Short mmCIF file of C-alpha atoms and ligand atoms in Angstrom, two decimals:
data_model
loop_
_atom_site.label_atom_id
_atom_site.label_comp_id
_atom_site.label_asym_id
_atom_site.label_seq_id
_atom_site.Cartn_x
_atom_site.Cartn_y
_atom_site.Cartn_z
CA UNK A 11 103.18 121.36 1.44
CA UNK A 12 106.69 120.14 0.13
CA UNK A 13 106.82 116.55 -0.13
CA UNK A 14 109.52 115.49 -2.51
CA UNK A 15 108.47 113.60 -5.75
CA UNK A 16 110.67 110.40 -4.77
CA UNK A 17 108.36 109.97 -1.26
CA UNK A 18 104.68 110.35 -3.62
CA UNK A 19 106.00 107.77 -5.43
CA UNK A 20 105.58 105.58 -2.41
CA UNK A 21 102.51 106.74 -1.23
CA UNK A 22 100.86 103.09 -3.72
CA UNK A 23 102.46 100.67 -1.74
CA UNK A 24 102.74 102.26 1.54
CA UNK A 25 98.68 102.91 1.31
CA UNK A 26 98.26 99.40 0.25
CA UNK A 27 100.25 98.43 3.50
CA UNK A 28 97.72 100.56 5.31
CA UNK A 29 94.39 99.18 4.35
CA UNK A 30 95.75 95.71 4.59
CA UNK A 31 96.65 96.49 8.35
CA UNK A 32 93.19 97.81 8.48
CA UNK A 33 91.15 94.65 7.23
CA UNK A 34 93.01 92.95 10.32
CA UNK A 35 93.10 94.79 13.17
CA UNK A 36 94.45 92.78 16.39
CA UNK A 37 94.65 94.22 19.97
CA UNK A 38 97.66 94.28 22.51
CA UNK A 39 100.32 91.96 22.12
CA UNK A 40 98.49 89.87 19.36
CA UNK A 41 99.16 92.17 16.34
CA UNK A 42 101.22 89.38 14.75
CA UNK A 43 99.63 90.52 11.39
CA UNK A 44 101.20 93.90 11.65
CA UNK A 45 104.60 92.31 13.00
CA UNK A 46 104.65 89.85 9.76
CA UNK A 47 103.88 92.56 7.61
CA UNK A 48 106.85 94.93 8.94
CA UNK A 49 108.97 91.93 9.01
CA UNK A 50 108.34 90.78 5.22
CA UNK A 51 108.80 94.29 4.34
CA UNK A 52 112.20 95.86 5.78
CA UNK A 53 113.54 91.63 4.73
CA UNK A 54 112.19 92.56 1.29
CA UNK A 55 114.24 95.87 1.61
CA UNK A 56 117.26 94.78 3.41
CA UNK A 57 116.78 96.72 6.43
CA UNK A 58 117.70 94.87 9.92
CA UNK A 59 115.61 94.30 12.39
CA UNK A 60 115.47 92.43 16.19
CA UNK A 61 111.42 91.32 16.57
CA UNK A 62 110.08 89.72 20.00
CA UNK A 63 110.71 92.57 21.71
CA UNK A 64 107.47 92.85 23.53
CA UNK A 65 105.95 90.07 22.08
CA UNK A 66 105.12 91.34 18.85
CA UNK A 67 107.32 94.71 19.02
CA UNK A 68 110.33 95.43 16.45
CA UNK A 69 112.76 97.47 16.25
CA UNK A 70 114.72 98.14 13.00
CA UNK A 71 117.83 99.91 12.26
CA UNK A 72 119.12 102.16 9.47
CA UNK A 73 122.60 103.80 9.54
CA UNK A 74 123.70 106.85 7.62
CA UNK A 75 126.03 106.52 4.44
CA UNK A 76 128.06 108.74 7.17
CA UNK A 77 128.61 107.77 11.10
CA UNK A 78 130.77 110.71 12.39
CA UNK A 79 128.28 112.51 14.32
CA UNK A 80 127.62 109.19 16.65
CA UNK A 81 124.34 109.77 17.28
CA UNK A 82 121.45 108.27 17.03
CA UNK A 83 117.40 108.82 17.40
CA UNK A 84 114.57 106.62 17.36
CA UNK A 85 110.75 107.18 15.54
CA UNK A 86 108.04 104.94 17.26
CA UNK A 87 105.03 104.25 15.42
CA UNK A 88 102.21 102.06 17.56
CA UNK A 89 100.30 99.21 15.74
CA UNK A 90 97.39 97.93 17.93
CA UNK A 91 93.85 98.06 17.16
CA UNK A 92 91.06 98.39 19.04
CA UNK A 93 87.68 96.58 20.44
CA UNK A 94 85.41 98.16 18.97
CA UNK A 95 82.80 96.98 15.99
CA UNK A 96 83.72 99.30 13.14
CA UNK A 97 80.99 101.64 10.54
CA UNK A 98 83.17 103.53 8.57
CA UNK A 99 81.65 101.80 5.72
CA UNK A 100 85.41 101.75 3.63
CA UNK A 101 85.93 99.02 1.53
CA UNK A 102 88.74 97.78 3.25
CA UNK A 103 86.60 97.96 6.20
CA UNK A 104 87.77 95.10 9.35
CA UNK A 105 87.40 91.30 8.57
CA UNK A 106 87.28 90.69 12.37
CA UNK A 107 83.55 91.65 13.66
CA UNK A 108 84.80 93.87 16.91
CA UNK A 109 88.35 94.60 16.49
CA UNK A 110 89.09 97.61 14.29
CA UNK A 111 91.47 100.42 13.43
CA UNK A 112 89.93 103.28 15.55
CA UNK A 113 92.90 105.61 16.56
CA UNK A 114 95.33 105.02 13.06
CA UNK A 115 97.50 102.80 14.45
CA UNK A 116 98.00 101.34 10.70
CA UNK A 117 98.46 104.52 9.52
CA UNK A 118 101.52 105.27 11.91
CA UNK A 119 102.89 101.77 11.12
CA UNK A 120 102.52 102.37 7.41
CA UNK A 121 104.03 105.72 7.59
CA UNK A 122 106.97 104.62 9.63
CA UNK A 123 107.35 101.32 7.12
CA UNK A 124 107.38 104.35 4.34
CA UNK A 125 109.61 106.30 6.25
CA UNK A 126 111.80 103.13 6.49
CA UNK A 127 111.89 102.56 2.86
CA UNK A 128 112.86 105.87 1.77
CA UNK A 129 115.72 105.82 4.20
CA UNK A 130 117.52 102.63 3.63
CA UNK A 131 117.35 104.00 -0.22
CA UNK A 132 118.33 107.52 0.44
CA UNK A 133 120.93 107.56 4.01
CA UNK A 134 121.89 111.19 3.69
CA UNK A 135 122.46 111.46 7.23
CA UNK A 136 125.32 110.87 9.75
CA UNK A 137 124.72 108.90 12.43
CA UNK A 138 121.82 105.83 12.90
CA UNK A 139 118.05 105.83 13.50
CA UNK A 140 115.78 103.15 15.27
CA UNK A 141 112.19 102.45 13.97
CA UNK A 142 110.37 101.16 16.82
CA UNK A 143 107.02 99.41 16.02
CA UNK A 144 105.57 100.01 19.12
CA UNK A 145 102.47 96.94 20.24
CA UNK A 146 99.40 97.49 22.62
CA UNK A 147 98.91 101.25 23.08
CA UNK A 148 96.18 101.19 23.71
CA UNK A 149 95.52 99.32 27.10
CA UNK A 150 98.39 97.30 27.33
CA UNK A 151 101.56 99.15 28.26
CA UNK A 152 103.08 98.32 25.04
CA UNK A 153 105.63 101.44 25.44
CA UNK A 154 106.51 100.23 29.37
CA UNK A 155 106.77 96.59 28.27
CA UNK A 156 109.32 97.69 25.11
CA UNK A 157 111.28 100.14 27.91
CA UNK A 158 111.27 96.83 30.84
CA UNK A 159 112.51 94.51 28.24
CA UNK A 160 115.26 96.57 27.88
CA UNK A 161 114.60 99.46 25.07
CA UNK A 162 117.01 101.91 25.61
CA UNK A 163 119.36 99.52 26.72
CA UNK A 164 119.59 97.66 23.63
CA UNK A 165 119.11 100.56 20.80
CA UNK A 166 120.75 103.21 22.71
CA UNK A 167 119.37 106.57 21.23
CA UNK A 168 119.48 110.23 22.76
CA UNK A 169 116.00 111.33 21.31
CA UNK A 170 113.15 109.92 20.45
CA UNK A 171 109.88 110.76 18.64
CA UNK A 172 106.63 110.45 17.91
CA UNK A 173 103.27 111.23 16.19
CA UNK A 174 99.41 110.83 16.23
CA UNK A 175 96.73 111.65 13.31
CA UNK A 176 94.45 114.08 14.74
CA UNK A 177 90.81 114.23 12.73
CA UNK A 178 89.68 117.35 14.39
CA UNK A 179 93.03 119.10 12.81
CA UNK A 180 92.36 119.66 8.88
CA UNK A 181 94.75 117.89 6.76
CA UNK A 182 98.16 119.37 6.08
CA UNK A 183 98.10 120.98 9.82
CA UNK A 184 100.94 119.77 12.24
CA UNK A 185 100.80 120.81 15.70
CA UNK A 186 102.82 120.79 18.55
CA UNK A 187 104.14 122.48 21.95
CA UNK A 188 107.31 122.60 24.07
CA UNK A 189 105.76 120.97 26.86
CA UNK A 190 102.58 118.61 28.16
CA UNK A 191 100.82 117.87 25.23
CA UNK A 192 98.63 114.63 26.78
CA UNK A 193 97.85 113.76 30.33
CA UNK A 194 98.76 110.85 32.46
CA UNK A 195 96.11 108.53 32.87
CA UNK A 196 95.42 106.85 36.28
CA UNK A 197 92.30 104.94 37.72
CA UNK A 198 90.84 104.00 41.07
CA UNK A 199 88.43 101.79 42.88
CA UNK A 200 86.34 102.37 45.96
CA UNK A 201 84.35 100.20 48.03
CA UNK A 202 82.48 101.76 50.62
CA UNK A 203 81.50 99.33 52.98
CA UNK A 204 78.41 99.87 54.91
CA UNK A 205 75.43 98.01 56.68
CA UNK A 206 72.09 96.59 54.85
CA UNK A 207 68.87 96.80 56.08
CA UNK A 208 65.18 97.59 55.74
CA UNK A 209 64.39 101.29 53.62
CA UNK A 210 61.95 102.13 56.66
CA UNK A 211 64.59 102.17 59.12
CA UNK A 212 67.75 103.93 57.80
CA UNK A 213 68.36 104.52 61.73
CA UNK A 214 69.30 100.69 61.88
CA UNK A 215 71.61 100.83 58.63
CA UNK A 216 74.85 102.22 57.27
CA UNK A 217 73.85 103.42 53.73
CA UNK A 218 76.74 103.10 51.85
CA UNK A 219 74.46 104.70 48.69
CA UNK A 220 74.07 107.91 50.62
CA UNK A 221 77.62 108.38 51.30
CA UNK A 222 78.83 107.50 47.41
CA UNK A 223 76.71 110.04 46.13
CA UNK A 224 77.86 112.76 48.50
CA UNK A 225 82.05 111.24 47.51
CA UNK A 226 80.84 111.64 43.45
CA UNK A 227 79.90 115.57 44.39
CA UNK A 228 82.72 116.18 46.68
CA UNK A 229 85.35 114.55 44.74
CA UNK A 230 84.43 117.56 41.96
CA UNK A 231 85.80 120.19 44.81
CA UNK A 232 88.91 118.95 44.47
CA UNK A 233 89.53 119.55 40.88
CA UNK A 234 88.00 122.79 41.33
CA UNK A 235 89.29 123.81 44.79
CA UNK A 236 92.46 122.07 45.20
CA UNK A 237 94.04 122.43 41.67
CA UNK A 238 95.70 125.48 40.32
CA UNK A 239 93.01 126.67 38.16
CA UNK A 240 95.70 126.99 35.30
CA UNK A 241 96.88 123.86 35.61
CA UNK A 242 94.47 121.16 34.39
CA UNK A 243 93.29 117.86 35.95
CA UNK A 244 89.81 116.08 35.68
CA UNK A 245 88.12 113.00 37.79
CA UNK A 246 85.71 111.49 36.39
CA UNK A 247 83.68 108.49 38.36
CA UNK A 248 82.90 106.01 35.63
CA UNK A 249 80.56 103.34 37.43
CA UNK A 250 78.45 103.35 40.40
CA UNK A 251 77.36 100.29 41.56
CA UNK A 252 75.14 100.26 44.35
CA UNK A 253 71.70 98.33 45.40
CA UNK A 254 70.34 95.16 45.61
CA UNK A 255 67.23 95.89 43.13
CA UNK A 256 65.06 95.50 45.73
CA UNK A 257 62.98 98.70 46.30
CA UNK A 258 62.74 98.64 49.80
CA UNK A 259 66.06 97.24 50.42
CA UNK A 260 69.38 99.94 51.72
CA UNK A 261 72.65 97.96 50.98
CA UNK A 262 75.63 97.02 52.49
CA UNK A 263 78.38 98.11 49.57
CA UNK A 264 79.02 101.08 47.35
CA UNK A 265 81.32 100.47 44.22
CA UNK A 266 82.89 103.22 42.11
CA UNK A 267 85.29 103.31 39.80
CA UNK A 268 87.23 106.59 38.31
CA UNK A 269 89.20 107.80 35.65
CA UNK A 270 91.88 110.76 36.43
CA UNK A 271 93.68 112.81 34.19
CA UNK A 272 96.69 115.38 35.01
CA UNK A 273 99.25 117.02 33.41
CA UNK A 274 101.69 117.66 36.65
CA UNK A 275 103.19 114.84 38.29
CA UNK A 276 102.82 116.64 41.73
CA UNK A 277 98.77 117.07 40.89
CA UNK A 278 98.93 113.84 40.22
CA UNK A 279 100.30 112.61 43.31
CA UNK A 280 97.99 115.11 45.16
CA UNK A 281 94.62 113.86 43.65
CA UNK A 282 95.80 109.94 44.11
CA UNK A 283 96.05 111.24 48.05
CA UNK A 284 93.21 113.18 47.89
CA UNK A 285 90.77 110.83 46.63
CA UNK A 286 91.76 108.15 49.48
CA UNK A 287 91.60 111.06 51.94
CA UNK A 288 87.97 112.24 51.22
CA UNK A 289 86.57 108.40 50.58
CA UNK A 290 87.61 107.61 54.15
CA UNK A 291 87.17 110.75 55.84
CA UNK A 292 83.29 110.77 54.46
CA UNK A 293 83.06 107.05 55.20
CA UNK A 294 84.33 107.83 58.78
CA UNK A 295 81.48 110.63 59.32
CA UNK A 296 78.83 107.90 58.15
CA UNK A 297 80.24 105.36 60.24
CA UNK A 298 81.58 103.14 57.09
CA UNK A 299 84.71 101.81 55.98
CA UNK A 300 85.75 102.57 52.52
CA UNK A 301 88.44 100.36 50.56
CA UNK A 302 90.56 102.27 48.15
CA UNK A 303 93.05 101.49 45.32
CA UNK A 304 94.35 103.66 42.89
CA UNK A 305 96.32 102.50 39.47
CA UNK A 306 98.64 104.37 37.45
CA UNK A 307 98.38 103.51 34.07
CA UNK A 308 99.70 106.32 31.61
CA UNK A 309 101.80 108.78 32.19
CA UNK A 310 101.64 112.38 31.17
CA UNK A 311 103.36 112.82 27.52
CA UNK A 312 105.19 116.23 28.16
CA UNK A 313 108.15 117.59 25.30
CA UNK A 314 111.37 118.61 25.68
CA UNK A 315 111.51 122.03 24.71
CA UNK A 316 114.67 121.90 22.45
CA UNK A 317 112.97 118.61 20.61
CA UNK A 318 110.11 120.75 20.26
CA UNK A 319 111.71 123.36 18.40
CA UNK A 320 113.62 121.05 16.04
CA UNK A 321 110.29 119.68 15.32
CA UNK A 322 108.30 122.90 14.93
CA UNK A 323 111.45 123.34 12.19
CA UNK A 324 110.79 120.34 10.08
CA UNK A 325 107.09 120.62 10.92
CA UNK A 326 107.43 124.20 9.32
CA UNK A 327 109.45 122.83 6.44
CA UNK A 328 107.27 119.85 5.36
CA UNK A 329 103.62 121.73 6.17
CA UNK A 330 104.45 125.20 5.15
CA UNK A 331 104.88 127.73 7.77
CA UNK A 332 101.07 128.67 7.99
CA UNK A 333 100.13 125.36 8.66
CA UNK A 334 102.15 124.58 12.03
CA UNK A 335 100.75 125.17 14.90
CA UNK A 336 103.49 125.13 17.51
CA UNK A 337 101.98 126.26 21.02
CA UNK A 338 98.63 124.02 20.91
CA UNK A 339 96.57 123.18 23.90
CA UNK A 340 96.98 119.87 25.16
CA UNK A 341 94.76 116.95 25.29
CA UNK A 342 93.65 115.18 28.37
CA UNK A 343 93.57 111.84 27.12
CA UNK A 344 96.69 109.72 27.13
CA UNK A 345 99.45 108.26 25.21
CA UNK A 346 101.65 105.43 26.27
CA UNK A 347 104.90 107.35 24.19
CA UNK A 348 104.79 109.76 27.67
CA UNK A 349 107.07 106.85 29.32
CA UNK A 350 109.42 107.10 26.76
CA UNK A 351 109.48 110.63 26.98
CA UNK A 352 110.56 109.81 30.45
CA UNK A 353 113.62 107.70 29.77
CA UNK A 354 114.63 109.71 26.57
CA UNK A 355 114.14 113.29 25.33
CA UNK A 356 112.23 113.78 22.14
CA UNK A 357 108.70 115.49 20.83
CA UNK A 358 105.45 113.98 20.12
CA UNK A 359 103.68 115.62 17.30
CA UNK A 360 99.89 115.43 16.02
CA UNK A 361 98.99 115.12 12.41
CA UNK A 362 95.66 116.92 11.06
CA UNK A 363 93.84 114.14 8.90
CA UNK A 364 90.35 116.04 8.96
CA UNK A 365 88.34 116.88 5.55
CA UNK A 366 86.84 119.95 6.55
CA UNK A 367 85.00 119.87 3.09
CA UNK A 368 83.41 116.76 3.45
CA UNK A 369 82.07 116.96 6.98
CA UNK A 370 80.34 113.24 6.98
CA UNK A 371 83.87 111.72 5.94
CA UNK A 372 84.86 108.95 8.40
CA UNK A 373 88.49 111.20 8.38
CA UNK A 374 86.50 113.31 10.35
CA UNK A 375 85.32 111.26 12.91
CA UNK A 376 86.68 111.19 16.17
CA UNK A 377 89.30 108.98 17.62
CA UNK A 378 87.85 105.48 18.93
CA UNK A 379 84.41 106.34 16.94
CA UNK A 380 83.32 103.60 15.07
CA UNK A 381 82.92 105.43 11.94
CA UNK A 382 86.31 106.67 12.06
CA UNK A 383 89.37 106.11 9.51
CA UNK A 384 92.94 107.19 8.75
CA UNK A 385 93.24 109.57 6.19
CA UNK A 386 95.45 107.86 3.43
CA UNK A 387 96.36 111.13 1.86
CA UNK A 388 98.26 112.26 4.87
CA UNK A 389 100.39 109.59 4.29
CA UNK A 390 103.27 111.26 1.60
CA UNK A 391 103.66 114.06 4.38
CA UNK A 392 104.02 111.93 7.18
CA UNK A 393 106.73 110.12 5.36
CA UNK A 394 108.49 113.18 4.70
CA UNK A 395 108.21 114.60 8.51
CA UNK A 396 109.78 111.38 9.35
CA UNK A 397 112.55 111.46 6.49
CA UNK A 398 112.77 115.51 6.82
CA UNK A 399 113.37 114.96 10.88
CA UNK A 400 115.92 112.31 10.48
CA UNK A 401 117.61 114.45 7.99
CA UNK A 402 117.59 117.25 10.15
CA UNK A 403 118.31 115.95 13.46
CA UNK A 404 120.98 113.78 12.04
CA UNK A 405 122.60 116.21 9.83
CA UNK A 406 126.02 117.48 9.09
CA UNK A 407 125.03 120.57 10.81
CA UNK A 408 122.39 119.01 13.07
CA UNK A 409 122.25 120.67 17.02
ZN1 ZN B 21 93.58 105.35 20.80
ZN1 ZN B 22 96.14 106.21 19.18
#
């Protein structure tokens, strides 16, 4: 690993940032500890910034000692928490009983606000970077709400990046690939609307329990059947709601709920179709109506190859070459930073944080598990991917 001596240095302050965000976690659009925080600290080190954008979003702006190239890039770093009641057991564990740190949100802030330090001190670069502190990733459309209130518009840039600690990586791994690296995220409801009646007479009835067990099976086929097998997409139904709690009682409604994942936006669009096709074709053959709406919530996060490449550089250059991994499978959960990917080129990136040594450390633990926590040591080489990527992509001799 090659972090420079001048970025260690930071890694006191920076980690005190970190665990401070951690003892208050606050969800979508109410992270006005983390906005303070970033606020006191680029005022403290001259760096301007424009805050409110998104409610508790900021953007801040650093310009090279030279301009000439005229370009410009932007680093996003997301700073919501989440609800969930947290066991790591850390000391600097959450003061706020259900709200907690679970995906390293304050580790991405505190790297970027590290990031931002070293740069306003040290602007070898031509051109001018954006550090977007990014709210509600989680569930709130914090990326679409920074894009709709105008973004890109405001801090013109022509790439843009990003990164996520990943526990199940070891630490001092970076991993990438040219291409989907998360999945969209989309979800639907169904209500299958039937007729009630006694058990002992199904005849007389519409059983609209019958019908939503045969959708849950059938809605599988289409996954396995209807998707290019090396493509990837998943459906998951999430809730079933059906019965009166009466024994002998059949009744009237059916409620499901799903969860789908894809990586194509043309599988996408097919299983969003699909669904709706089979729920009322099945509810036609039972003589039901079924009630279908489907909601689009994330979309895939998918690189640009050439960002990719330049990042798999730096990557290679702050990790070590053995320790990039640059053609990694994707994952099918979801990131908000996939709609900015959208609007602007760039490369997300995932950061091992796992302790392979130490197999009960909460570094270990998965993403959202209560038990988890960012990995403070990862910290000096995130700030020097972000510092090594704005030196590179905003060099004298940058592509
Ligand atoms: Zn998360
Ligand atoms: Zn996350």
């Amino acid at each position: 690993m090659t972090v420079r001596n001048s970025i260690h240095a930071l890694a006191g302050e920076i980690v005190a940032c970190r665990r401070a965000l951690h003892e208050n976690p606050q969800t979508a659009y109410e992270e006005t500890f983390a906005s303070q925080m970033i606020a006191d600290k680029l005022t403290e080190w001259g760096i301007p910034f424009e805050r409110g954008i998104a409610v508790t979003g900021i953007v801040a702006t650093i310009e090279g000692e030279r301009t000439g190239s005229g370009k410009t890039i932007g680093l996003r770093a997301d700073m919501d928490a989440l609800d969930i009641l947290e066991k790591s057991g850390q000391d600097w564990s959450s003061k706020t009983p259900g709200k907690m740190h679970g995906c390293g949100h304050d580790g991405h802030t505190s790297m970027l606000l590290g990031a931002a330090k070293y740069l306003s001190n040290n602007r070898d670069f031509t051109g001018k970077v954006h550090l977007i502190f990014q709210p509600a990733e989680e569930s709130g459309h914090g990326a679409e709400k920074m894009i709709a209130e105008g973004l890109f518009e405001r801090f013109p840039m022509q790439a843009i990046y990003g990164m996520h600690n990943w526990p199940t990586l070891p630490k001092g791994v970076i991993a990438l690939n040219p291409g989907p690296i998360m999945a969209s995220s989309d979800t639907f409801e169904l209500v299958f609307h039937g007729k009630g009646g006694h058990a002992a007479m199904p005849e007389s009835t519409v059983d609209p329990l019958v019908l939503a067990a045969q959708f849950v099976t059938d809605v599988q086929a289409l996954v396995s059947r209807c998707v290019d097998p090396v493509d990837a997409a998943v459906v998951s139904i999430t809730n079933f709601n059906c019965g009166t709690g009466a024994k002998n009682v059949i009744a009237d409604t059916a409620i499901l709920t799903g969860s789908v994942r894809a990586f194509k936006p043309e599988t996408r669009a097919m299983l969003e179709r699909r669904i709706g096709d089979l729920a009322h074709a099945l509810a036609g053959f039972h003589g039901a109506q079924a009630e279908y709406s489907y909601t689009k919530q994330c979309d895939p996060t998918i690189n640009h190859a050439d960002h990719a490449a330049l990042c798999a550089d730096v990557a290679r250059k702050t990790a070590g070459e053995a320790s990039v991994i640059t053609n990694v499978l994707p994952c099918m959960a979801a990131e908000d930073f996939g709609s900015m990917l959208q609007k602007v080129p760039g490369c997300y990136i995932w950061m091992g944080q796992g302790e392979p040594d130490t197999p009960e450390s909460p570094h270990n633990k998965g993403l959202h598990h209560p038990g988890y926590d960012f990995n403070d040591s990862i910290i000096p080489m995130g700030i020097e991917y972000w510092v090594r990527l704005v030196e590179t992509a905003l060099g004298d001799k940058s592509r």
